Short mmCIF file of C-alpha atoms in Angstrom, two decimals:
data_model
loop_
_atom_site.label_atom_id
_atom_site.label_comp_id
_atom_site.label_asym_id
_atom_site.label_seq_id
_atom_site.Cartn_x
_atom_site.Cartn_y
_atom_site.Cartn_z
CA UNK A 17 -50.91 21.43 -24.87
CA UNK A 18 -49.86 25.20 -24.28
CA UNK A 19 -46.31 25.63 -23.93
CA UNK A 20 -44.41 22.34 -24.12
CA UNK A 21 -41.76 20.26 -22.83
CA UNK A 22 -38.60 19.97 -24.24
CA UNK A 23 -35.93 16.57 -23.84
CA UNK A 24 -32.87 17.07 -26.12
CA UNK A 25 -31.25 14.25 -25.45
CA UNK A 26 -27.73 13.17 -27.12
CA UNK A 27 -25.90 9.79 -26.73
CA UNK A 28 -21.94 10.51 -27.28
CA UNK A 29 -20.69 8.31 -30.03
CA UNK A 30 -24.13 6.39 -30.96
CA UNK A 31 -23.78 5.23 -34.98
CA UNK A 32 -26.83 5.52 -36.76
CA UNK A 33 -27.17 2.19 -37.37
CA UNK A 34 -26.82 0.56 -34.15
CA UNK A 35 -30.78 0.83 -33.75
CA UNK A 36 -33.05 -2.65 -34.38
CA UNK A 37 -35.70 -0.58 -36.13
CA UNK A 38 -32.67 0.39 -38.58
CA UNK A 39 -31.96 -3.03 -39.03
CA UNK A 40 -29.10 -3.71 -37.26
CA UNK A 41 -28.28 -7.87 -37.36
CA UNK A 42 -28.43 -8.10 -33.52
CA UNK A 43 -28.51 -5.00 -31.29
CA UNK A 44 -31.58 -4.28 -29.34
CA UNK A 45 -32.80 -0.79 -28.69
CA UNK A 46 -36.32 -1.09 -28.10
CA UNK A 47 -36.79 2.13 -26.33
CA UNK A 48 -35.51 4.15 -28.90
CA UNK A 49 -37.33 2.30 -31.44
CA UNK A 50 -40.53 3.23 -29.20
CA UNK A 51 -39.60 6.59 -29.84
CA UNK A 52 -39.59 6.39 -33.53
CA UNK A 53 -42.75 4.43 -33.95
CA UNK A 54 -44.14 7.96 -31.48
CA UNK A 55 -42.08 10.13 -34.18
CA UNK A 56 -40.00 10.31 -37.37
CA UNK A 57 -36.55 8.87 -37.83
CA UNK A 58 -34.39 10.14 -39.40
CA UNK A 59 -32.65 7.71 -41.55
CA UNK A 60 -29.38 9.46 -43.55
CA UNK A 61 -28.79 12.21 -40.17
CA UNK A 62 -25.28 12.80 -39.55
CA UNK A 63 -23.26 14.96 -37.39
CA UNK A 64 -21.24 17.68 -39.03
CA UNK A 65 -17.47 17.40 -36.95
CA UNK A 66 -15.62 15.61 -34.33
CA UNK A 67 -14.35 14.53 -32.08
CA UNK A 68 -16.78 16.02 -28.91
CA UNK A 69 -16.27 19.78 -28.84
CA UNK A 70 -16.39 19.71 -33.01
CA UNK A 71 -19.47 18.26 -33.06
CA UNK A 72 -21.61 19.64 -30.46
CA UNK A 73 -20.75 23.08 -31.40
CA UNK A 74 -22.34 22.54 -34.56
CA UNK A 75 -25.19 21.17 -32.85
CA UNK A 76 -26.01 23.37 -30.44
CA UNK A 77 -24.57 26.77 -32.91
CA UNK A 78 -26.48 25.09 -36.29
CA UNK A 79 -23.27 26.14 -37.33
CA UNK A 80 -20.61 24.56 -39.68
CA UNK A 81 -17.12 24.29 -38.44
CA UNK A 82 -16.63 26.15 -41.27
CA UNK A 83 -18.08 29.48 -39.46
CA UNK A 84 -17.53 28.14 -35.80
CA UNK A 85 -14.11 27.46 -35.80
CA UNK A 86 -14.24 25.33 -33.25
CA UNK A 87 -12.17 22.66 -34.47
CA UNK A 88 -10.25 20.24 -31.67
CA UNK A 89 -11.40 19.51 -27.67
CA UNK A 90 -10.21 22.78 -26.81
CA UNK A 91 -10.88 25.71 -29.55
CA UNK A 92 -12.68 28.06 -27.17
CA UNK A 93 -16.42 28.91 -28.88
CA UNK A 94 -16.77 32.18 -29.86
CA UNK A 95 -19.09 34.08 -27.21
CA UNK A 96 -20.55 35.84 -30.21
CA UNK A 97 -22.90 32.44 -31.32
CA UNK A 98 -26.36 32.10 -30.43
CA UNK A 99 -26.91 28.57 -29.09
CA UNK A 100 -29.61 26.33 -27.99
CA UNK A 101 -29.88 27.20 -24.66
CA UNK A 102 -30.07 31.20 -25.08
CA UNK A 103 -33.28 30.33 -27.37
CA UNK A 104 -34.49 28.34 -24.95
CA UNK A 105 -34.05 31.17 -22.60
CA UNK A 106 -36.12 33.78 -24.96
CA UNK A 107 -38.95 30.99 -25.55
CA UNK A 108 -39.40 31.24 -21.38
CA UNK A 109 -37.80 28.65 -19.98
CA UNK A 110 -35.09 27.59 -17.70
CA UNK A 111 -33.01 25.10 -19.84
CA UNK A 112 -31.27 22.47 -17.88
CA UNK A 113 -28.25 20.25 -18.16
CA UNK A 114 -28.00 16.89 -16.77
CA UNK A 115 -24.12 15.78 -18.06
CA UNK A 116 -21.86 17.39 -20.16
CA UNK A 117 -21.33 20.08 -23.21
CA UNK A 118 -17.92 20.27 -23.91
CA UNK A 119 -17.67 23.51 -24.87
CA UNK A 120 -14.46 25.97 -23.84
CA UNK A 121 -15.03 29.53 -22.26
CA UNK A 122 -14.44 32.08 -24.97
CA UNK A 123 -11.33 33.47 -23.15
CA UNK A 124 -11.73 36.84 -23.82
CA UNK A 125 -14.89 37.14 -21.68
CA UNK A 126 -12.40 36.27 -18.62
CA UNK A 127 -9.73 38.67 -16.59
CA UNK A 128 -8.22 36.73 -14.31
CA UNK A 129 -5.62 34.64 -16.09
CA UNK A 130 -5.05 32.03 -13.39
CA UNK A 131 -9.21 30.99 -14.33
CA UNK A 132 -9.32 27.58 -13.72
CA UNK A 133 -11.69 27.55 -16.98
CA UNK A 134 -8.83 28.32 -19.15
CA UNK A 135 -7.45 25.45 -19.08
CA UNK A 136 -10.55 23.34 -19.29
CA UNK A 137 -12.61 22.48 -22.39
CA UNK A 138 -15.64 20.61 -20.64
CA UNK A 139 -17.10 24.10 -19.97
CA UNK A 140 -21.15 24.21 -19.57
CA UNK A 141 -22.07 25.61 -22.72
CA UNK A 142 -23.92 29.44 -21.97
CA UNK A 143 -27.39 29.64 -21.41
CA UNK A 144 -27.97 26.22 -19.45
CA UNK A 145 -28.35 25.74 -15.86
CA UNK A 146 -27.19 22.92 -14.28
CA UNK A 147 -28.97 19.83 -12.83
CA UNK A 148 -26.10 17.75 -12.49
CA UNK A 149 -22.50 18.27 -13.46
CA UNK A 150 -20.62 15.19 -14.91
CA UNK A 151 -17.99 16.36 -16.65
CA UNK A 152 -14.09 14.84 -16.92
CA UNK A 153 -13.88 13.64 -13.28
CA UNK A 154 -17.67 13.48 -12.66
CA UNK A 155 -17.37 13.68 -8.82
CA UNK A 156 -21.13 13.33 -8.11
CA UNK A 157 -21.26 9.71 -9.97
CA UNK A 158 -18.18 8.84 -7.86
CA UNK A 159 -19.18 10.28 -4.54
CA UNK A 160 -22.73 8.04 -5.16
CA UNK A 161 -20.51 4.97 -5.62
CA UNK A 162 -18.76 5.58 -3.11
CA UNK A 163 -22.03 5.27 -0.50
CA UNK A 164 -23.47 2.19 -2.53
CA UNK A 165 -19.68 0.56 -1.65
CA UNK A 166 -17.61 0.82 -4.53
CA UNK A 167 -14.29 3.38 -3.64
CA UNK A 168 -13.06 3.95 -7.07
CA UNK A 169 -9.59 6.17 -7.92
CA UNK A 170 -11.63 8.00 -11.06
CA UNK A 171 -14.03 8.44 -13.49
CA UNK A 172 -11.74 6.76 -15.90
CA UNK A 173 -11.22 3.21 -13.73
CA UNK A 174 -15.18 3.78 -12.82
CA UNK A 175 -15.87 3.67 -16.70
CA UNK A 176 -13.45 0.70 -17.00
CA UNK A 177 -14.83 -1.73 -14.09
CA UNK A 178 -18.52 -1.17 -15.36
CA UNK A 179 -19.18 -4.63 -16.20
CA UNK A 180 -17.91 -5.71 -12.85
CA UNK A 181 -20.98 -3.76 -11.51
CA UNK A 182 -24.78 -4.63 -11.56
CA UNK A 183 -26.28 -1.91 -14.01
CA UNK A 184 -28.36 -0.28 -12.17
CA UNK A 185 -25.39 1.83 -10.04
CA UNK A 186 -24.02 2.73 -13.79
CA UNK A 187 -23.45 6.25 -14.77
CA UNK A 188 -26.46 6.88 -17.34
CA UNK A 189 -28.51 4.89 -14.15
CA UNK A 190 -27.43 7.71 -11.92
CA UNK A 191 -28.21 10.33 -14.56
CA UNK A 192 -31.69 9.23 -15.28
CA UNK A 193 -31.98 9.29 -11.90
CA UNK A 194 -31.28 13.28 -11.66
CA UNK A 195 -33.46 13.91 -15.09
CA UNK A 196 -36.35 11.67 -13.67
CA UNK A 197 -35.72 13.68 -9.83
CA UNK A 198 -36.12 16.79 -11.49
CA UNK A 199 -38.22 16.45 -13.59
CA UNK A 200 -41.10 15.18 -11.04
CA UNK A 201 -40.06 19.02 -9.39
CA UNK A 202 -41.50 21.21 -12.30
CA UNK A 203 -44.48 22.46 -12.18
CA UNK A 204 -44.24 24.90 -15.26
CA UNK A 205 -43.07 23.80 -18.66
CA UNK A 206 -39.60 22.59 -18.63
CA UNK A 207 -36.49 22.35 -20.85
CA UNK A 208 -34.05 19.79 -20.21
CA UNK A 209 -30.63 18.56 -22.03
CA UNK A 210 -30.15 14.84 -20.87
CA UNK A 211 -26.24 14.55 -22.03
CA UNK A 212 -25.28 10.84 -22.06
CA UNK A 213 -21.87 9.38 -22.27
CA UNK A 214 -22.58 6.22 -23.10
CA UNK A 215 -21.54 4.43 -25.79
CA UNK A 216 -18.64 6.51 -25.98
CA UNK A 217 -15.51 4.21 -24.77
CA UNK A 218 -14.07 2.74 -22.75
CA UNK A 219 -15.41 -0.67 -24.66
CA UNK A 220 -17.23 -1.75 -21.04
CA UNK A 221 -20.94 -1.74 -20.91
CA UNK A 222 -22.93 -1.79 -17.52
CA UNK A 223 -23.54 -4.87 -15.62
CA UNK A 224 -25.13 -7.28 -17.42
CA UNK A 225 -25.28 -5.67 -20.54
CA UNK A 226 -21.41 -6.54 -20.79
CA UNK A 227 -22.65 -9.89 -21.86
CA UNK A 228 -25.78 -9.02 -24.01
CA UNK A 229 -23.94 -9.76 -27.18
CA UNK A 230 -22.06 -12.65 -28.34
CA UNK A 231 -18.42 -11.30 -29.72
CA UNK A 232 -19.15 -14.25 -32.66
CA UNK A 233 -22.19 -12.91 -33.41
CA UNK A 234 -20.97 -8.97 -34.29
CA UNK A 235 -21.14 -7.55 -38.01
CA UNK A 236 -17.78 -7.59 -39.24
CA UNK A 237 -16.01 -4.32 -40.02
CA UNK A 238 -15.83 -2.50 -43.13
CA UNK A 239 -11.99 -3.54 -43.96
CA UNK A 240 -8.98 -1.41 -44.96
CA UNK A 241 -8.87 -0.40 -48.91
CA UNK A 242 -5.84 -0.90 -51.31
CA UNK A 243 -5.34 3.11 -51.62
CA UNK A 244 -5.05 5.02 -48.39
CA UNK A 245 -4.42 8.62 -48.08
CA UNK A 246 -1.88 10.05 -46.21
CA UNK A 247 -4.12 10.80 -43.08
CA UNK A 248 -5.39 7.71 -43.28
CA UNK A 249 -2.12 6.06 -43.01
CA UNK A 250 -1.42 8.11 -39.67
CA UNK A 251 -4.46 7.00 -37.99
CA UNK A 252 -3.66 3.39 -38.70
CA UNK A 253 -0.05 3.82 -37.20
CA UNK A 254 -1.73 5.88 -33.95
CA UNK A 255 -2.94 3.48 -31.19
CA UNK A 256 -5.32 5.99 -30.19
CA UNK A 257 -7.06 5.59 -33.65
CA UNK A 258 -6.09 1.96 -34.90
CA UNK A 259 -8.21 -0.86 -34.56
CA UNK A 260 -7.22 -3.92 -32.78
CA UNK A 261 -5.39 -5.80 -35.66
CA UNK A 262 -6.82 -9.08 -33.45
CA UNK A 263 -9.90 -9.71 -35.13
CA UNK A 264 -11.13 -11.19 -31.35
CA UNK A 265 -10.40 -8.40 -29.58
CA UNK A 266 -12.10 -5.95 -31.79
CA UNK A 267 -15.35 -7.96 -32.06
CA UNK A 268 -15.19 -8.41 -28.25
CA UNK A 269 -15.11 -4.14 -28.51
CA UNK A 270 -17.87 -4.48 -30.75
CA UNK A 271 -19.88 -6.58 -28.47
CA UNK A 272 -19.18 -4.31 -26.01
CA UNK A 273 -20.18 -0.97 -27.27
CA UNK A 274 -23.39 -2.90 -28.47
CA UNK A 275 -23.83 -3.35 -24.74
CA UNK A 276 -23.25 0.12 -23.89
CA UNK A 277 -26.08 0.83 -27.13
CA UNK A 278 -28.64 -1.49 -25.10
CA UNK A 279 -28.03 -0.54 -21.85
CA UNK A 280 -28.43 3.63 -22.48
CA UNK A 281 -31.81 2.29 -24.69
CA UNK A 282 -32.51 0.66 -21.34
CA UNK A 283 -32.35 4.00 -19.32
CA UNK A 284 -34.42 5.91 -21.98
CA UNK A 285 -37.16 3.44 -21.22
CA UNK A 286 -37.25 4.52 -17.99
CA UNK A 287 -37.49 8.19 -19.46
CA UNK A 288 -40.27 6.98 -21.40
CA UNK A 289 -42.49 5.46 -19.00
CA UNK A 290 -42.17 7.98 -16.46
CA UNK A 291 -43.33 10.80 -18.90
CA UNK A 292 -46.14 8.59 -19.70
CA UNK A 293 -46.68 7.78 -16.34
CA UNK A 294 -47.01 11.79 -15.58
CA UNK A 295 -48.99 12.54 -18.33
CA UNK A 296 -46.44 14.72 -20.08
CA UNK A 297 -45.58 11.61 -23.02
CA UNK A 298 -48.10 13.79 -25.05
CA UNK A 299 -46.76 17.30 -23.95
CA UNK A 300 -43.50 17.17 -24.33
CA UNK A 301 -41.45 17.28 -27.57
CA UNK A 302 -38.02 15.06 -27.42
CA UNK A 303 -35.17 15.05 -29.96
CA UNK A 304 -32.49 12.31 -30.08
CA UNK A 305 -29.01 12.51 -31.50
CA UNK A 306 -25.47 11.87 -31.06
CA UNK A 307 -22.47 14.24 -31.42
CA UNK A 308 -20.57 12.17 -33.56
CA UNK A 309 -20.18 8.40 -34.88
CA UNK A 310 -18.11 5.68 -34.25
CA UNK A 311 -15.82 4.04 -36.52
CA UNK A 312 -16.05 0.12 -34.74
CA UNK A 313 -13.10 -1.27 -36.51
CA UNK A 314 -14.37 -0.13 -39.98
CA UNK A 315 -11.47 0.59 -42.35
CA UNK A 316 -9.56 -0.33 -39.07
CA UNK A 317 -9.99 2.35 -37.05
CA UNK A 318 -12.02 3.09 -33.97
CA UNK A 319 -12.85 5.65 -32.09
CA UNK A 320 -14.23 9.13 -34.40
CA UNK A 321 -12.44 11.54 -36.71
CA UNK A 322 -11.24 10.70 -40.05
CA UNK A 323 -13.34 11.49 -43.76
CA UNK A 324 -15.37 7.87 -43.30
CA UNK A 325 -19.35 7.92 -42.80
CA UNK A 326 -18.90 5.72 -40.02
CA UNK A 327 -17.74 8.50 -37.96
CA UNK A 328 -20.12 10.79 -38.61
CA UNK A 329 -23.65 8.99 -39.76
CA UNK A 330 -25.65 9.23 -36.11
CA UNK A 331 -28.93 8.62 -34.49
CA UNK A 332 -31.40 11.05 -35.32
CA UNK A 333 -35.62 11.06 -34.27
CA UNK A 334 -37.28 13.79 -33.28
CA UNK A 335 -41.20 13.40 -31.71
CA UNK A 336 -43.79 16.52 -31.55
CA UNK A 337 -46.59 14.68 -29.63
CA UNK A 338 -49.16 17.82 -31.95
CA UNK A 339 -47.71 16.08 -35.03
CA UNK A 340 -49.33 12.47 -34.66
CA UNK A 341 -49.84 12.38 -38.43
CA UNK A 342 -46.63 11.59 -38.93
CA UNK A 343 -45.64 8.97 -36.09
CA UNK A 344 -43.39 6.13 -37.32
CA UNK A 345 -42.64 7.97 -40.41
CA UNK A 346 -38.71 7.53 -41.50
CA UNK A 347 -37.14 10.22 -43.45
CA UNK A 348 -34.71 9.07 -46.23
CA UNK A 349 -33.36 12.57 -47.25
CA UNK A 350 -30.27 13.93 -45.61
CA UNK A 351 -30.22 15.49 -42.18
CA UNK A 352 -28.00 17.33 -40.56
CA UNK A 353 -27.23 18.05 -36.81
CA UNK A 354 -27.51 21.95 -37.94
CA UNK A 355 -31.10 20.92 -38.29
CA UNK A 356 -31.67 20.59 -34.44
CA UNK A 357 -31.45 24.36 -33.00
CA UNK A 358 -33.62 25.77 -36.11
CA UNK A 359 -36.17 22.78 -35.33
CA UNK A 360 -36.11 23.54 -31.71
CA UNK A 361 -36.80 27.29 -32.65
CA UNK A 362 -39.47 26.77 -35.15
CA UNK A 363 -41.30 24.10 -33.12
CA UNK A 364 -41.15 26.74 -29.67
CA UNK A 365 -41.94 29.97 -31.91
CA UNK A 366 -38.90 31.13 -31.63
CA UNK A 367 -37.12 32.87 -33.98
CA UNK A 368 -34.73 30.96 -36.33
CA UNK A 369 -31.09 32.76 -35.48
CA UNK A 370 -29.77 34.03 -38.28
CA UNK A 371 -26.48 32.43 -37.88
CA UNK A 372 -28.00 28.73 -38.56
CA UNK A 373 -26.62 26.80 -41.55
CA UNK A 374 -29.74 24.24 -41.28
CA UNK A 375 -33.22 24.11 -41.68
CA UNK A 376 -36.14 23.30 -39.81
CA UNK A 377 -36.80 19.86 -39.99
CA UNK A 378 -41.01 20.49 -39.55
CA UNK A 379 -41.78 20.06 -43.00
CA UNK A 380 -40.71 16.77 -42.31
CA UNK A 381 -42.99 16.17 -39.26
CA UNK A 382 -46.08 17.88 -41.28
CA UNK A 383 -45.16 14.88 -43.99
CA UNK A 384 -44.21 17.26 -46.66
CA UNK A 385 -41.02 17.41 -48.64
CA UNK A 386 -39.84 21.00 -48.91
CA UNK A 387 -38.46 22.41 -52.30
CA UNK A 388 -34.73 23.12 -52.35
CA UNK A 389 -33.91 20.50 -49.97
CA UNK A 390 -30.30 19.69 -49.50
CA UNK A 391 -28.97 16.76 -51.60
CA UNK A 392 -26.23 15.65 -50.23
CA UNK A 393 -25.07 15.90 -45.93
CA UNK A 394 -21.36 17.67 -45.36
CA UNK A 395 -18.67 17.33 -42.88
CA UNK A 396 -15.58 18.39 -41.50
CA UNK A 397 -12.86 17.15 -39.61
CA UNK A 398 -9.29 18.89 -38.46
CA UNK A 399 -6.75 17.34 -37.07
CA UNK A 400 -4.12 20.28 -36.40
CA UNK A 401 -4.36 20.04 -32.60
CA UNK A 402 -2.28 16.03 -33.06
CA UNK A 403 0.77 17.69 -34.74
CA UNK A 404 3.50 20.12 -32.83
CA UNK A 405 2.85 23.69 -33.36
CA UNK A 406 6.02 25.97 -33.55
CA UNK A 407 6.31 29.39 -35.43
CA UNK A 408 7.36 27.20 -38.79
CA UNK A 409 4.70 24.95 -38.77
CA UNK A 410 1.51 27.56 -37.81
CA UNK A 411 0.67 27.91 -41.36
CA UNK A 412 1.20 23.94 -42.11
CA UNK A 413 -1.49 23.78 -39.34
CA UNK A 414 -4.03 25.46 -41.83
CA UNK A 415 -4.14 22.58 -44.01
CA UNK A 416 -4.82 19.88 -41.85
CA UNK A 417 -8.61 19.53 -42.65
CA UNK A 418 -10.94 18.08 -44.52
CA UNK A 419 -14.29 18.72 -45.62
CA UNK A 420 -16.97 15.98 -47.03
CA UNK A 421 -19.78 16.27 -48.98
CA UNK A 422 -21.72 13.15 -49.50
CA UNK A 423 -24.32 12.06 -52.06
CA UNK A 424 -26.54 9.40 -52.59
CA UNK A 425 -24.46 8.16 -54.92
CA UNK A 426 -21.00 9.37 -54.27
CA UNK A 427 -18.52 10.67 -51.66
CA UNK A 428 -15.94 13.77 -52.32
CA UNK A 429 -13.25 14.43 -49.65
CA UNK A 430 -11.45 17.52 -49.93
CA UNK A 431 -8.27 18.09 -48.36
CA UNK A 432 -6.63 21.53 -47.06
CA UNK A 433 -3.07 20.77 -48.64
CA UNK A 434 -4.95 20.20 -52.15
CA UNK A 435 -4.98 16.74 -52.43
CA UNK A 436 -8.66 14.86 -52.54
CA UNK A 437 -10.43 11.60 -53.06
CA UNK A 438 -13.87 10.77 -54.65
CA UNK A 439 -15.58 7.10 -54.18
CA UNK A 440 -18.38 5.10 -55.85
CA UNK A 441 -20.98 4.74 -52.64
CA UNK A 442 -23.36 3.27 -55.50
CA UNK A 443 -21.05 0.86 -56.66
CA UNK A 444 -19.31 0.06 -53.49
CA UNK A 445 -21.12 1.67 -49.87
CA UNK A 446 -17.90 0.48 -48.20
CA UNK A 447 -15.63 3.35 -49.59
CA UNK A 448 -13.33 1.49 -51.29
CA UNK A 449 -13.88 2.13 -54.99
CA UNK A 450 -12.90 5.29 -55.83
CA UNK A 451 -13.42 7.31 -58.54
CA UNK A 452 -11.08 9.52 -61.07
CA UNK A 453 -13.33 10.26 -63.55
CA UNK A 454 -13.24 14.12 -64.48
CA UNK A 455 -16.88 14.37 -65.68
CA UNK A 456 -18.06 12.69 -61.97
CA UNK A 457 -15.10 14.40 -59.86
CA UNK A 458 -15.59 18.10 -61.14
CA UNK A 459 -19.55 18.39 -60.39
CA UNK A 460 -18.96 16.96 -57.15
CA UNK A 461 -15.70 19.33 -56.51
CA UNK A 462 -17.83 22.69 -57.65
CA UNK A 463 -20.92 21.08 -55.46
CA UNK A 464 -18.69 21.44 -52.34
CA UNK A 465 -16.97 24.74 -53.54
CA UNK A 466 -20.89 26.15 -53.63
CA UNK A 467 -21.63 24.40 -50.64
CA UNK A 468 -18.69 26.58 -48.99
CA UNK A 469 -19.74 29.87 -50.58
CA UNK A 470 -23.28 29.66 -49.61
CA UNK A 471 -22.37 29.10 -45.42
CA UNK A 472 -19.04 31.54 -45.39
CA UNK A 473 -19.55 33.31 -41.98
CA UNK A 474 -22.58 35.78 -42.22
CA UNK A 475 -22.27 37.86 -39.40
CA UNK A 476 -22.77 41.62 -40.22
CA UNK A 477 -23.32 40.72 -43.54
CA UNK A 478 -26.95 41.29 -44.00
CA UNK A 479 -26.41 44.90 -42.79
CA UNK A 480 -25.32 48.10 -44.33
CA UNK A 481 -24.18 51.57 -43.04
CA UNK A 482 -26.31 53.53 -45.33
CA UNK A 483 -28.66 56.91 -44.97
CA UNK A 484 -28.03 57.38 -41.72
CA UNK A 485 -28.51 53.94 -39.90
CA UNK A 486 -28.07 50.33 -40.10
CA UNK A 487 -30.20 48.79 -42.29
CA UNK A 488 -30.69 45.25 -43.29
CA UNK A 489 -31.52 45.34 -47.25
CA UNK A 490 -29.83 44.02 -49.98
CA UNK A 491 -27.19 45.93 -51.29
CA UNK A 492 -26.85 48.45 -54.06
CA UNK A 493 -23.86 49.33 -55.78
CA UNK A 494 -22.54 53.08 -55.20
CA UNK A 495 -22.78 54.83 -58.15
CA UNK A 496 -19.39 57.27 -56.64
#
């Protein structure tokens, strides 16, 4: 292999653990377990914000949202970050989009006010191309239902009805049919970004995957503790965030979004077989991730968002067919989804962008451990864009965020309006033992405090107006 192939693929919403080779009681993915018997899994990989926009700037930045700032479906992302695609652009290729990014137009790059991408934040992220559009209304999916029979009002009521359809007219169908289309067109080393929707809701899988799962056969959800904090409480009492309190209903969403797991898995396959099929299984490297969680009922809430892990702990494998050393390998330490652009770089011979906030994860696929590796993964979560903003309240707006950072052994949640909450994982993985010991709560509270220090923004930092030019050297003090 000279140049390879590259297939980042993410799967909106997919929880780490809804994978059989992770152990899930009943879910079958045996695609993506394919994949990580072909690569390394990564076991404890979690995404770093959400809901959409949140999380996939981080991904494609390798940015916290402590230094993107891109913090609701809707903060525009700052022109100024480096991003997947424009390294995918200096490594030589054309990088193409088959779905979505969710990522709003930086509005200063734009003159006419009336732009219709001002008030949309399902912009195409810079850098990609696109081989098929499907964001909010995604027109093309409806237009092809449309000539297979089915005259549908939207994408929302197409999303709704999918189990009323045979799977194989289903929107990740349609998109694997683009990727696969394309794909069979290059005839020079490609780069594509396979952006599924599914299993973000609606709770409606595809065709017969709708009845894949038996609702009395689900896990059942991490319950509601004794001690909720304030935020907490507020999801609870939103219907957009609460759980079903019917315990039917909820495992019949459960059974669903299972479905939705399986039938994406299913469509992958496809992926799979016609790489192999080509002969491009072995030259083309393919990550796998999600850009946020899923909550499932779990401390009764569904949907993302929230301080919880399951929110934020997400599918993660990554295959370099030159690394075949370390096929089927799992990695236990923790991952981040800051991880993927440096990875991407390293493994292309690209340079690393300074901006990142994650690491390459090829020591990892060379099966070696580096030194220094992070102990514990981090997120973040605001929530200011669900309250009313008026001139009194813009401050108050400040403080509604959290940040995580999460051990092996324990979880610290720290709040913008000073309050916080630290739980026993070790004891009690369900987050409902908490913890008020000083000589446990303080290391964990300076941990994050470093944690926040060491990824401030660095832009410009590295550089210094001195004798004459700009220089990047480390600094030394004036002695004026």
């Amino acid at each position: 292999m000279t140049r390879p192939n590259v297939l980042l693929i993410t799967l909106d919403q997919f929880r780490g653990d809804a994978l059989s080779c992770a152990d899930h009681p009943i879910v079958r993915t045996p695609n993506l377990d394919d994949l990580a018997a072909n690569g390394v899994r990564l076991a404890n990989h979690f995404a770093q914000a959400a809901p959409c926009a949140p999380g996939r700037a981080a991904l494609y930045t390798g940015t916290y949202q402590m230094t993107n700032r891109v913090v609701a479906n809707g903060t525009p992302l700052d022109d100024r970050f480096d991003n997947v695609a424009r390294m995918a652009r200096r490594a030589g290729y054309h990088p193409t989009l088959f779905g979505y990014t969710d990522q709003g137009i930086d509005p200063r790059l734009v003159d006419d006010p009336d732009d219709p991408r001002l008030s949309d934040y399902e912009e195409i992220l810079p850098g990609f191309d696109v081989g098929l559009d499907l964001r909010g209304p995604a027109e093309p999916w409806l237009a092809w239902l449309v000539d297979q029979g089915y005259d549908l009002r939207d994408a929302e009521h197409a999303l709704v009805t999918e189990p009323d359809r045979p799977a194989e007219i289903s929107q990740s169908t349609f998109l694997t049919d683009h990727l696969l289309g394309w794909i069979g067109r290059q005839d020079e080393p490609w780069f594509a970004h396979a952006s599924y929707l599914r299993p973000h809701p609606p709770y409606a899988a595809a065709g017969h995957w709708a009845r894949a799962y038996d609702p009395a056969n689900v896990p059942t959800p991490i319950p509601v503790g004794d001690r909720l904090h304030g935020i907490h409480r507020a999801m609870l009492a939103n219907p957009r965030s609460a759980a079903p309190t019917d315990p039917a209903k909820m495992a019949r969403w459960q059974a669903q979004y299972l479905g939705m797991c399986s039938e994406v898995d299913d469509q992958l396959g496809r992926v799979w077989a016609a790489l192999r099929a080509s002969g491009q299984w072995n030259d083309t490297i393919i990550v796998v991730t999600a850009d946020h969680g899923e909550q499932l009922g779990d401390q009764g809430l569904i949907q993302k968002g929230g301080f919880f892990e399951s929110s934020y702990r997400i599918v993660g494998i990554v295959r370099d067919p030159r690394r075949s050393e370390t096929h089927g390998t799992v990695v236990e330490e923790f991952t981040e989804n800051v991880d993927v652009l440096p990875t991407l770089a390293h493994l292309l011979d690209e340079q690393i962008p300074g901006q990142c906030d994650g690491h390459a994860l090829t020591p990892f696929l060379d099966d070696w451990a580096p030194t220094g590796w992070r102990t514990a993964a981090h997120w973040e979560w605001d929530w200011r864009d669900t309250i009313a903003i008026d001139e009194a309240s813009e401050r108050k707006a400040d403080l509604c965020n959290l940040a995580v950072v999460r051990t092996a052994t324990h979880a610290y949640v720290q709040f913008g309006n000073g309050s916080w909450r630290c739980y026993d994982l070790a004891a009690d993985p369900s987050w409902r033992t908490e913890v008020t010991d000083a000589t446990v709560v303080l290391p964990l509270a300076q941990q994050m405090l470093e944690w926040r220090s060491r990824h401030l923004d660095r832009n410009l930092t590295g550089f210094f107006l001195r004798d004459g030019g700009v220089g990047r050297r480390p600094f030394v003090p004036s002695t004026n």
